C-alpha atoms as an extended CHARMM CRD file, in Angstrom:
* protein
*
       261  EXT
         1         1  UNK       CA              7.6330000000        9.0760000000      -98.3430000000  PROA      1               0.0000000000
         2         2  UNK       CA             11.3810000000        8.8320000000      -98.9820000000  PROA      2               0.0000000000
         3         3  UNK       CA             12.2120000000       12.5260000000      -98.5280000000  PROA      3               0.0000000000
         4         4  UNK       CA             10.3900000000       12.4600000000      -95.1840000000  PROA      4               0.0000000000
         5         5  UNK       CA             12.5800000000        9.5490000000      -94.0680000000  PROA      5               0.0000000000
         6         6  UNK       CA             15.6220000000       11.7820000000      -94.5850000000  PROA      6               0.0000000000
         7         7  UNK       CA             14.2310000000       14.0300000000      -91.8470000000  PROA      7               0.0000000000
         8         8  UNK       CA             12.6040000000       11.3700000000      -89.6400000000  PROA      8               0.0000000000
         9         9  UNK       CA             15.4110000000        8.8150000000      -89.3540000000  PROA      9               0.0000000000
        10        10  UNK       CA             17.9440000000       11.2280000000      -87.7420000000  PROA      10              0.0000000000
        11        11  UNK       CA             15.2990000000       12.2070000000      -85.1560000000  PROA      11              0.0000000000
        12        12  UNK       CA             14.6020000000        8.5550000000      -84.3510000000  PROA      12              0.0000000000
        13        13  UNK       CA             18.3430000000        7.8340000000      -84.1250000000  PROA      13              0.0000000000
        14        14  UNK       CA             18.8910000000       10.7930000000      -81.8100000000  PROA      14              0.0000000000
        15        15  UNK       CA             16.1830000000        9.7430000000      -79.3400000000  PROA      15              0.0000000000
        16        16  UNK       CA             16.4790000000        5.9570000000      -79.5530000000  PROA      16              0.0000000000
        17        17  UNK       CA             20.2730000000        5.7730000000      -79.7580000000  PROA      17              0.0000000000
        18        18  UNK       CA             21.8900000000        2.9730000000      -77.8060000000  PROA      18              0.0000000000
        19        19  UNK       CA             25.5140000000        1.8780000000      -77.5500000000  PROA      19              0.0000000000
        20        20  UNK       CA             26.2300000000       -1.5840000000      -78.9410000000  PROA      20              0.0000000000
        21        21  UNK       CA             26.8950000000       -2.8720000000      -75.4320000000  PROA      21              0.0000000000
        22        22  UNK       CA             23.3980000000       -1.7930000000      -74.4040000000  PROA      22              0.0000000000
        23        23  UNK       CA             24.7760000000        0.8760000000      -72.0530000000  PROA      23              0.0000000000
        24        24  UNK       CA             22.2690000000        3.7350000000      -72.0480000000  PROA      24              0.0000000000
        25        25  UNK       CA             23.4690000000        6.7420000000      -74.0040000000  PROA      25              0.0000000000
        26        26  UNK       CA             23.0910000000       10.0460000000      -72.1550000000  PROA      26              0.0000000000
        27        27  UNK       CA             20.6190000000       11.3130000000      -74.7340000000  PROA      27              0.0000000000
        28        28  UNK       CA             18.3450000000        8.2980000000      -74.3360000000  PROA      28              0.0000000000
        29        29  UNK       CA             17.7650000000        8.4060000000      -70.5850000000  PROA      29              0.0000000000
        30        30  UNK       CA             14.0060000000        8.7530000000      -71.2000000000  PROA      30              0.0000000000
        31        31  UNK       CA             13.0410000000        5.1240000000      -71.8240000000  PROA      31              0.0000000000
        32        32  UNK       CA              9.4460000000        5.9970000000      -72.6870000000  PROA      32              0.0000000000
        33        33  UNK       CA             10.5910000000        8.4070000000      -75.4100000000  PROA      33              0.0000000000
        34        34  UNK       CA             13.0240000000        5.7870000000      -76.6550000000  PROA      34              0.0000000000
        35        35  UNK       CA             10.1920000000        3.2370000000      -76.8130000000  PROA      35              0.0000000000
        36        36  UNK       CA              7.9360000000        5.6770000000      -78.6760000000  PROA      36              0.0000000000
        37        37  UNK       CA             10.6550000000        6.3130000000      -81.2650000000  PROA      37              0.0000000000
        38        38  UNK       CA             11.2290000000        2.5810000000      -81.7740000000  PROA      38              0.0000000000
        39        39  UNK       CA              7.4690000000        2.0490000000      -82.1730000000  PROA      39              0.0000000000
        40        40  UNK       CA              7.3750000000        4.7900000000      -84.8400000000  PROA      40              0.0000000000
        41        41  UNK       CA             10.3480000000        3.1490000000      -86.5640000000  PROA      41              0.0000000000
        42        42  UNK       CA              8.6280000000       -0.2510000000      -86.5520000000  PROA      42              0.0000000000
        43        43  UNK       CA              5.4740000000        1.2890000000      -88.0740000000  PROA      43              0.0000000000
        44        44  UNK       CA              7.5070000000        3.0380000000      -90.7700000000  PROA      44              0.0000000000
        45        45  UNK       CA              9.4890000000       -0.1120000000      -91.5960000000  PROA      45              0.0000000000
        46        46  UNK       CA              6.3090000000       -2.1460000000      -91.9610000000  PROA      46              0.0000000000
        47        47  UNK       CA              4.5430000000        0.4210000000      -94.1720000000  PROA      47              0.0000000000
        48        48  UNK       CA              4.7240000000       -0.0540000000      -97.9510000000  PROA      48              0.0000000000
        49        49  UNK       CA              5.9380000000        2.5980000000     -100.3520000000  PROA      49              0.0000000000
        50        50  UNK       CA              9.4410000000        3.4600000000      -99.1330000000  PROA      50              0.0000000000
        51        51  UNK       CA             11.2530000000        0.3030000000     -100.2210000000  PROA      51              0.0000000000
        52        52  UNK       CA             13.9320000000        2.0740000000     -102.2840000000  PROA      52              0.0000000000
        53        53  UNK       CA             14.8340000000        4.5300000000      -99.5140000000  PROA      53              0.0000000000
        54        54  UNK       CA             15.3850000000        2.2210000000      -96.5290000000  PROA      54              0.0000000000
        55        55  UNK       CA             18.6580000000        0.4660000000      -97.5200000000  PROA      55              0.0000000000
        56        56  UNK       CA             20.6280000000        3.7200000000      -97.2650000000  PROA      56              0.0000000000
        57        57  UNK       CA             19.3880000000        4.1930000000      -93.6790000000  PROA      57              0.0000000000
        58        58  UNK       CA             19.9090000000        0.5770000000      -92.5820000000  PROA      58              0.0000000000
        59        59  UNK       CA             23.6020000000        0.7310000000      -91.4940000000  PROA      59              0.0000000000
        60        60  UNK       CA             23.0640000000        3.6380000000      -89.0980000000  PROA      60              0.0000000000
        61        61  UNK       CA             19.8220000000        2.1480000000      -87.7180000000  PROA      61              0.0000000000
        62        62  UNK       CA             21.5430000000       -1.1590000000      -87.0110000000  PROA      62              0.0000000000
        63        63  UNK       CA             24.7100000000        0.2970000000      -85.5010000000  PROA      63              0.0000000000
        64        64  UNK       CA             23.2520000000        3.2290000000      -83.5660000000  PROA      64              0.0000000000
        65        65  UNK       CA             19.7800000000        2.0180000000      -82.5900000000  PROA      65              0.0000000000
        66        66  UNK       CA             18.8010000000       -1.6170000000      -83.0260000000  PROA      66              0.0000000000
        67        67  UNK       CA             21.8140000000       -3.6920000000      -81.9520000000  PROA      67              0.0000000000
        68        68  UNK       CA             22.1680000000       -1.9340000000      -78.5930000000  PROA      68              0.0000000000
        69        69  UNK       CA             18.4210000000       -1.9080000000      -77.9230000000  PROA      69              0.0000000000
        70        70  UNK       CA             18.1970000000       -5.6870000000      -78.4730000000  PROA      70              0.0000000000
        71        71  UNK       CA             20.6620000000       -6.3050000000      -75.6100000000  PROA      71              0.0000000000
        72        72  UNK       CA             18.9310000000       -8.0380000000      -72.6930000000  PROA      72              0.0000000000
        73        73  UNK       CA             18.3170000000       -5.8410000000      -69.6460000000  PROA      73              0.0000000000
        74        74  UNK       CA             16.0720000000       -6.4190000000      -66.6270000000  PROA      74              0.0000000000
        75        75  UNK       CA             12.7750000000       -4.5950000000      -66.1800000000  PROA      75              0.0000000000
        76        76  UNK       CA              9.3490000000       -4.2240000000      -67.7820000000  PROA      76              0.0000000000
        77        77  UNK       CA             10.1400000000       -1.1830000000      -69.9410000000  PROA      77              0.0000000000
        78        78  UNK       CA             13.4620000000       -2.7240000000      -71.0230000000  PROA      78              0.0000000000
        79        79  UNK       CA             11.5730000000       -5.8700000000      -72.0550000000  PROA      79              0.0000000000
        80        80  UNK       CA              9.2020000000       -3.8320000000      -74.2390000000  PROA      80              0.0000000000
        81        81  UNK       CA             12.0630000000       -1.7980000000      -75.7480000000  PROA      81              0.0000000000
        82        82  UNK       CA             13.8400000000       -5.0630000000      -76.5900000000  PROA      82              0.0000000000
        83        83  UNK       CA             10.7040000000       -6.5640000000      -78.1310000000  PROA      83              0.0000000000
        84        84  UNK       CA             10.0910000000       -3.5530000000      -80.3920000000  PROA      84              0.0000000000
        85        85  UNK       CA             13.7960000000       -3.3650000000      -81.3530000000  PROA      85              0.0000000000
        86        86  UNK       CA             13.7180000000       -7.0510000000      -82.3420000000  PROA      86              0.0000000000
        87        87  UNK       CA             10.5120000000       -6.3960000000      -84.3210000000  PROA      87              0.0000000000
        88        88  UNK       CA             12.3020000000       -3.5490000000      -86.1760000000  PROA      88              0.0000000000
        89        89  UNK       CA             15.2670000000       -5.8260000000      -86.8690000000  PROA      89              0.0000000000
        90        90  UNK       CA             12.9140000000       -8.5150000000      -88.1910000000  PROA      90              0.0000000000
        91        91  UNK       CA             11.1830000000       -5.9640000000      -90.4640000000  PROA      91              0.0000000000
        92        92  UNK       CA             14.5380000000       -4.7910000000      -91.8650000000  PROA      92              0.0000000000
        93        93  UNK       CA             15.4880000000       -8.3790000000      -92.7000000000  PROA      93              0.0000000000
        94        94  UNK       CA             12.0580000000       -9.4820000000      -93.9100000000  PROA      94              0.0000000000
        95        95  UNK       CA             11.7740000000       -6.5500000000      -96.3060000000  PROA      95              0.0000000000
        96        96  UNK       CA             15.3090000000       -7.0320000000      -97.6370000000  PROA      96              0.0000000000
        97        97  UNK       CA             16.5390000000       -3.6090000000      -96.4840000000  PROA      97              0.0000000000
        98        98  UNK       CA             19.8660000000       -4.9940000000      -95.2020000000  PROA      98              0.0000000000
        99        99  UNK       CA             22.1930000000       -6.2340000000      -97.9330000000  PROA      99              0.0000000000
       100       100  UNK       CA             24.8280000000       -8.9660000000      -97.5250000000  PROA      100             0.0000000000
       101       101  UNK       CA             27.8080000000       -6.6880000000      -96.7170000000  PROA      101             0.0000000000
       102       102  UNK       CA             25.8050000000       -4.8660000000      -94.0200000000  PROA      102             0.0000000000
       103       103  UNK       CA             24.6150000000       -8.1310000000      -92.4460000000  PROA      103             0.0000000000
       104       104  UNK       CA             28.0680000000       -9.6960000000      -92.6450000000  PROA      104             0.0000000000
       105       105  UNK       CA             29.5580000000       -6.6800000000      -90.8540000000  PROA      105             0.0000000000
       106       106  UNK       CA             26.9160000000       -6.6570000000      -88.1080000000  PROA      106             0.0000000000
       107       107  UNK       CA             26.7170000000      -10.4580000000      -87.5710000000  PROA      107             0.0000000000
       108       108  UNK       CA             29.5730000000      -10.7200000000      -85.0080000000  PROA      108             0.0000000000
       109       109  UNK       CA             27.8420000000       -8.0680000000      -82.8650000000  PROA      109             0.0000000000
       110       110  UNK       CA             24.2550000000       -9.2020000000      -83.2820000000  PROA      110             0.0000000000
       111       111  UNK       CA             24.4990000000      -13.0210000000      -83.1060000000  PROA      111             0.0000000000
       112       112  UNK       CA             25.5850000000      -13.1310000000      -79.4100000000  PROA      112             0.0000000000
       113       113  UNK       CA             22.7660000000      -10.6990000000      -78.5430000000  PROA      113             0.0000000000
       114       114  UNK       CA             20.1360000000      -12.7530000000      -80.3690000000  PROA      114             0.0000000000
       115       115  UNK       CA             21.4840000000      -15.9120000000      -78.6910000000  PROA      115             0.0000000000
       116       116  UNK       CA             20.7710000000      -14.3600000000      -75.2730000000  PROA      116             0.0000000000
       117       117  UNK       CA             17.3560000000      -13.1160000000      -76.4430000000  PROA      117             0.0000000000
       118       118  UNK       CA             16.3690000000      -16.7020000000      -77.3340000000  PROA      118             0.0000000000
       119       119  UNK       CA             15.8470000000      -17.0540000000      -73.5490000000  PROA      119             0.0000000000
       120       120  UNK       CA             13.6600000000      -13.9270000000      -73.2790000000  PROA      120             0.0000000000
       121       121  UNK       CA             10.6330000000      -14.3990000000      -71.0210000000  PROA      121             0.0000000000
       122       122  UNK       CA              8.3260000000      -12.9410000000      -73.6810000000  PROA      122             0.0000000000
       123       123  UNK       CA              7.2960000000      -15.7050000000      -76.1100000000  PROA      123             0.0000000000
       124       124  UNK       CA              6.6470000000      -13.3400000000      -79.0110000000  PROA      124             0.0000000000
       125       125  UNK       CA             10.1810000000      -11.9080000000      -78.6110000000  PROA      125             0.0000000000
       126       126  UNK       CA             11.5970000000      -15.4540000000      -78.6780000000  PROA      126             0.0000000000
       127       127  UNK       CA              9.5810000000      -16.1910000000      -81.8210000000  PROA      127             0.0000000000
       128       128  UNK       CA             10.7790000000      -12.9990000000      -83.5600000000  PROA      128             0.0000000000
       129       129  UNK       CA             14.3870000000      -13.8030000000      -82.6120000000  PROA      129             0.0000000000
       130       130  UNK       CA             14.0620000000      -17.2920000000      -84.1470000000  PROA      130             0.0000000000
       131       131  UNK       CA             12.6420000000      -15.8620000000      -87.3810000000  PROA      131             0.0000000000
       132       132  UNK       CA             15.2710000000      -13.0960000000      -87.4810000000  PROA      132             0.0000000000
       133       133  UNK       CA             18.0580000000      -15.6820000000      -87.1070000000  PROA      133             0.0000000000
       134       134  UNK       CA             16.4850000000      -17.7290000000      -89.9150000000  PROA      134             0.0000000000
       135       135  UNK       CA             16.4680000000      -14.6670000000      -92.1810000000  PROA      135             0.0000000000
       136       136  UNK       CA             20.0970000000      -13.8590000000      -91.2970000000  PROA      136             0.0000000000
       137       137  UNK       CA             21.2100000000      -17.4210000000      -92.0300000000  PROA      137             0.0000000000
       138       138  UNK       CA             19.3400000000      -17.4000000000      -95.3520000000  PROA      138             0.0000000000
       139       139  UNK       CA             20.9150000000      -14.0750000000      -96.3250000000  PROA      139             0.0000000000
       140       140  UNK       CA             24.4480000000      -15.3240000000      -95.5590000000  PROA      140             0.0000000000
       141       141  UNK       CA             24.5810000000      -18.9610000000      -96.7220000000  PROA      141             0.0000000000
       142       142  UNK       CA             27.8230000000      -20.6870000000      -95.8430000000  PROA      142             0.0000000000
       143       143  UNK       CA             29.2410000000      -17.5350000000      -94.2520000000  PROA      143             0.0000000000
       144       144  UNK       CA             29.3610000000      -18.5270000000      -90.5700000000  PROA      144             0.0000000000
       145       145  UNK       CA             32.5410000000      -19.8360000000      -88.9910000000  PROA      145             0.0000000000
       146       146  UNK       CA             32.8550000000      -22.6610000000      -86.4450000000  PROA      146             0.0000000000
       147       147  UNK       CA             32.6170000000      -20.4170000000      -83.3820000000  PROA      147             0.0000000000
       148       148  UNK       CA             29.0660000000      -19.0500000000      -83.8560000000  PROA      148             0.0000000000
       149       149  UNK       CA             27.8970000000      -22.5550000000      -84.8090000000  PROA      149             0.0000000000
       150       150  UNK       CA             29.3020000000      -23.9330000000      -81.5200000000  PROA      150             0.0000000000
       151       151  UNK       CA             27.7870000000      -21.0690000000      -79.5300000000  PROA      151             0.0000000000
       152       152  UNK       CA             24.3250000000      -21.0500000000      -81.1080000000  PROA      152             0.0000000000
       153       153  UNK       CA             23.2870000000      -24.6790000000      -81.4370000000  PROA      153             0.0000000000
       154       154  UNK       CA             22.6210000000      -25.4330000000      -77.7090000000  PROA      154             0.0000000000
       155       155  UNK       CA             20.4280000000      -22.3160000000      -77.4070000000  PROA      155             0.0000000000
       156       156  UNK       CA             18.4790000000      -23.2270000000      -80.5520000000  PROA      156             0.0000000000
       157       157  UNK       CA             17.9520000000      -26.8000000000      -79.3020000000  PROA      157             0.0000000000
       158       158  UNK       CA             16.4770000000      -25.4990000000      -76.0300000000  PROA      158             0.0000000000
       159       159  UNK       CA             13.7070000000      -23.7840000000      -78.0090000000  PROA      159             0.0000000000
       160       160  UNK       CA             12.4540000000      -27.1680000000      -79.2610000000  PROA      160             0.0000000000
       161       161  UNK       CA             11.1900000000      -27.5880000000      -75.6610000000  PROA      161             0.0000000000
       162       162  UNK       CA              9.6610000000      -24.0960000000      -75.5760000000  PROA      162             0.0000000000
       163       163  UNK       CA              6.3410000000      -23.6250000000      -73.7700000000  PROA      163             0.0000000000
       164       164  UNK       CA              5.0430000000      -21.8300000000      -76.8940000000  PROA      164             0.0000000000
       165       165  UNK       CA              4.1870000000      -23.8910000000      -79.9790000000  PROA      165             0.0000000000
       166       166  UNK       CA              4.7400000000      -20.7860000000      -82.1420000000  PROA      166             0.0000000000
       167       167  UNK       CA              8.3550000000      -20.6080000000      -80.9240000000  PROA      167             0.0000000000
       168       168  UNK       CA              8.8200000000      -24.3310000000      -81.5600000000  PROA      168             0.0000000000
       169       169  UNK       CA              7.5280000000      -23.9790000000      -85.1390000000  PROA      169             0.0000000000
       170       170  UNK       CA              9.7720000000      -20.9440000000      -85.6530000000  PROA      170             0.0000000000
       171       171  UNK       CA             12.9580000000      -22.6200000000      -84.3820000000  PROA      171             0.0000000000
       172       172  UNK       CA             12.4210000000      -25.5530000000      -86.7620000000  PROA      172             0.0000000000
       173       173  UNK       CA             12.5810000000      -23.0290000000      -89.6150000000  PROA      173             0.0000000000
       174       174  UNK       CA             15.6800000000      -21.5140000000      -87.9730000000  PROA      174             0.0000000000
       175       175  UNK       CA             17.3830000000      -24.9130000000      -87.8940000000  PROA      175             0.0000000000
       176       176  UNK       CA             16.6700000000      -25.5740000000      -91.5810000000  PROA      176             0.0000000000
       177       177  UNK       CA             18.5640000000      -22.3810000000      -92.4620000000  PROA      177             0.0000000000
       178       178  UNK       CA             21.2010000000      -22.8890000000      -89.7190000000  PROA      178             0.0000000000
       179       179  UNK       CA             22.5600000000      -26.0730000000      -91.3150000000  PROA      179             0.0000000000
       180       180  UNK       CA             23.1730000000      -24.1560000000      -94.5640000000  PROA      180             0.0000000000
       181       181  UNK       CA             24.6790000000      -21.0810000000      -92.8700000000  PROA      181             0.0000000000
       182       182  UNK       CA             28.1960000000      -22.5230000000      -92.4650000000  PROA      182             0.0000000000
       183       183  UNK       CA             30.3400000000      -25.0290000000      -94.3770000000  PROA      183             0.0000000000
       184       184  UNK       CA             29.4040000000      -28.6530000000      -93.5380000000  PROA      184             0.0000000000
       185       185  UNK       CA             32.7080000000      -29.1350000000      -91.7080000000  PROA      185             0.0000000000
       186       186  UNK       CA             31.6310000000      -26.5540000000      -89.0790000000  PROA      186             0.0000000000
       187       187  UNK       CA             28.8840000000      -28.9320000000      -87.8810000000  PROA      187             0.0000000000
       188       188  UNK       CA             30.7490000000      -32.2250000000      -87.9510000000  PROA      188             0.0000000000
       189       189  UNK       CA             31.6390000000      -34.0240000000      -84.7410000000  PROA      189             0.0000000000
       190       190  UNK       CA             30.0150000000      -33.0220000000      -81.4650000000  PROA      190             0.0000000000
       191       191  UNK       CA             27.5990000000      -30.4600000000      -82.9560000000  PROA      191             0.0000000000
       192       192  UNK       CA             25.9010000000      -32.7970000000      -85.4280000000  PROA      192             0.0000000000
       193       193  UNK       CA             26.1510000000      -35.7790000000      -83.0440000000  PROA      193             0.0000000000
       194       194  UNK       CA             24.3560000000      -34.1050000000      -80.1480000000  PROA      194             0.0000000000
       195       195  UNK       CA             21.9670000000      -32.1150000000      -82.3570000000  PROA      195             0.0000000000
       196       196  UNK       CA             20.7980000000      -35.2100000000      -84.2540000000  PROA      196             0.0000000000
       197       197  UNK       CA             20.0700000000      -37.0060000000      -80.9700000000  PROA      197             0.0000000000
       198       198  UNK       CA             17.8260000000      -34.1260000000      -79.8800000000  PROA      198             0.0000000000
       199       199  UNK       CA             16.1510000000      -33.6640000000      -83.2700000000  PROA      199             0.0000000000
       200       200  UNK       CA             15.3230000000      -37.3790000000      -83.4880000000  PROA      200             0.0000000000
       201       201  UNK       CA             13.7120000000      -37.3150000000      -80.0200000000  PROA      201             0.0000000000
       202       202  UNK       CA             11.4850000000      -34.4390000000      -81.1160000000  PROA      202             0.0000000000
       203       203  UNK       CA             10.7250000000      -36.1280000000      -84.4530000000  PROA      203             0.0000000000
       204       204  UNK       CA              8.3820000000      -38.3650000000      -82.3930000000  PROA      204             0.0000000000
       205       205  UNK       CA              6.4830000000      -35.2840000000      -81.1250000000  PROA      205             0.0000000000
       206       206  UNK       CA              2.7160000000      -35.5360000000      -80.5250000000  PROA      206             0.0000000000
       207       207  UNK       CA              2.2200000000      -32.5540000000      -82.8670000000  PROA      207             0.0000000000
       208       208  UNK       CA              2.2130000000      -33.6870000000      -86.5310000000  PROA      208             0.0000000000
       209       209  UNK       CA              3.2330000000      -30.1700000000      -87.6630000000  PROA      209             0.0000000000
       210       210  UNK       CA              6.4020000000      -30.3250000000      -85.5380000000  PROA      210             0.0000000000
       211       211  UNK       CA              7.1150000000      -33.8200000000      -86.8760000000  PROA      211             0.0000000000
       212       212  UNK       CA              6.8290000000      -32.6160000000      -90.4680000000  PROA      212             0.0000000000
       213       213  UNK       CA              9.0850000000      -29.6210000000      -89.8260000000  PROA      213             0.0000000000
       214       214  UNK       CA             11.7310000000      -31.6960000000      -88.0440000000  PROA      214             0.0000000000
       215       215  UNK       CA             11.7030000000      -34.2300000000      -90.8780000000  PROA      215             0.0000000000
       216       216  UNK       CA             12.7050000000      -31.3380000000      -93.1760000000  PROA      216             0.0000000000
       217       217  UNK       CA             15.3330000000      -30.1230000000      -90.6720000000  PROA      217             0.0000000000
       218       218  UNK       CA             16.9950000000      -33.5480000000      -90.4240000000  PROA      218             0.0000000000
       219       219  UNK       CA             17.0660000000      -33.8110000000      -94.2260000000  PROA      219             0.0000000000
       220       220  UNK       CA             19.4060000000      -30.7810000000      -94.1380000000  PROA      220             0.0000000000
       221       221  UNK       CA             21.7520000000      -32.8080000000      -91.8860000000  PROA      221             0.0000000000
       222       222  UNK       CA             22.2490000000      -35.4640000000      -94.5730000000  PROA      222             0.0000000000
       223       223  UNK       CA             24.8050000000      -33.4890000000      -96.6520000000  PROA      223             0.0000000000
       224       224  UNK       CA             26.7440000000      -32.8050000000      -93.4250000000  PROA      224             0.0000000000
       225       225  UNK       CA             27.0730000000      -36.4630000000      -92.3250000000  PROA      225             0.0000000000
       226       226  UNK       CA             24.8110000000      -38.9400000000      -94.1670000000  PROA      226             0.0000000000
       227       227  UNK       CA             26.1750000000      -42.1150000000      -92.4570000000  PROA      227             0.0000000000
       228       228  UNK       CA             25.5560000000      -40.6240000000      -89.0160000000  PROA      228             0.0000000000
       229       229  UNK       CA             21.9850000000      -39.6530000000      -89.9430000000  PROA      229             0.0000000000
       230       230  UNK       CA             21.3220000000      -43.1930000000      -91.2410000000  PROA      230             0.0000000000
       231       231  UNK       CA             22.8370000000      -44.8360000000      -88.1510000000  PROA      231             0.0000000000
       232       232  UNK       CA             21.1150000000      -42.6330000000      -85.5750000000  PROA      232             0.0000000000
       233       233  UNK       CA             17.7170000000      -42.7220000000      -87.3240000000  PROA      233             0.0000000000
       234       234  UNK       CA             17.8360000000      -46.5340000000      -87.5300000000  PROA      234             0.0000000000
       235       235  UNK       CA             18.7720000000      -46.7290000000      -83.8300000000  PROA      235             0.0000000000
       236       236  UNK       CA             15.6250000000      -44.8640000000      -82.6740000000  PROA      236             0.0000000000
       237       237  UNK       CA             13.1990000000      -46.6960000000      -84.9970000000  PROA      237             0.0000000000
       238       238  UNK       CA             11.7470000000      -48.9800000000      -82.3140000000  PROA      238             0.0000000000
       239       239  UNK       CA             11.3000000000      -46.0550000000      -79.8790000000  PROA      239             0.0000000000
       240       240  UNK       CA              9.1040000000      -44.0350000000      -82.2800000000  PROA      240             0.0000000000
       241       241  UNK       CA              5.3380000000      -44.4890000000      -82.3990000000  PROA      241             0.0000000000
       242       242  UNK       CA              5.5190000000      -44.6940000000      -86.1960000000  PROA      242             0.0000000000
       243       243  UNK       CA              8.6400000000      -45.5680000000      -88.2090000000  PROA      243             0.0000000000
       244       244  UNK       CA              7.4430000000      -43.5450000000      -91.2340000000  PROA      244             0.0000000000
       245       245  UNK       CA              9.8550000000      -40.6130000000      -90.8890000000  PROA      245             0.0000000000
       246       246  UNK       CA             12.9000000000      -42.5190000000      -89.6300000000  PROA      246             0.0000000000
       247       247  UNK       CA             12.5960000000      -45.1160000000      -92.3850000000  PROA      247             0.0000000000
       248       248  UNK       CA             12.4640000000      -42.3580000000      -94.9940000000  PROA      248             0.0000000000
       249       249  UNK       CA             15.4840000000      -40.5960000000      -93.4310000000  PROA      249             0.0000000000
       250       250  UNK       CA             17.5020000000      -43.8400000000      -93.4490000000  PROA      250             0.0000000000
       251       251  UNK       CA             16.5760000000      -44.3770000000      -97.1040000000  PROA      251             0.0000000000
       252       252  UNK       CA             17.5230000000      -40.7990000000      -98.0680000000  PROA      252             0.0000000000
       253       253  UNK       CA             20.7900000000      -40.8750000000      -96.1020000000  PROA      253             0.0000000000
       254       254  UNK       CA             21.8350000000      -44.2080000000      -97.6360000000  PROA      254             0.0000000000
       255       255  UNK       CA             20.9220000000      -42.9160000000     -101.0900000000  PROA      255             0.0000000000
       256       256  UNK       CA             23.1110000000      -39.8530000000     -100.4760000000  PROA      256             0.0000000000
       257       257  UNK       CA             25.8970000000      -42.2820000000      -99.5580000000  PROA      257             0.0000000000
       258       258  UNK       CA             29.5180000000      -41.6900000000      -98.8160000000  PROA      258             0.0000000000
       259       259  UNK       CA             31.2050000000      -41.2630000000      -95.4770000000  PROA      259             0.0000000000
       260       260  UNK       CA             31.6620000000      -37.7750000000      -94.0540000000  PROA      260             0.0000000000
       261       261  UNK       CA             34.9640000000      -36.2650000000      -95.2070000000  PROA      261             0.0000000000
């Protein structure tokens, strides 16, 4: 219950504490204890009944525990610590325990870490990172500047070729939110040009579920640069096994009309 969290959270923070850089704090030299504390935290975050109490604990958990523990480090135990920390971060976001000001403050620290974790060798960590990014983008619509857009989009595109279908499905959802997470101008030029090329290649995927998701993703590119979407979609029509999606995208983009500002 809530009063118990008042006693439990400081204990978890003390034993799972990690500097934002990921440098091990002196108190947390016992990685197994650290992992146990993170596992307890993940269980508590996922359990119903304490919804009103968590938001007050979120800033300290993010700053003292989760951000630093999501930093990539080599080794089996480090991989598990990272996976559980990402799962805790996902639970915080999914349950709405982190409000906009908290997320806005932590974004410059956490986005570069999540970008690196997109390459994690554990597929379930990669999937959780994709979903966590989606939730962050949805919570902060239009708030990102040009720099994180430039830094994130190549890493997100790589996940469309992931060996795990679950990661591929997840990153499609990430992209849908990504295109709404910054002003349209942040994507124009090289970002939208290169990204559209890649998205249109994958729109001809053998998996109909991926095709359907990417069709939705590319629709979110139309407000950014409708003429470019129309032109590029028309150009790949003959290369696709079925023109169904590209024809619809051309129609929608032309209907939207207007050159990119």
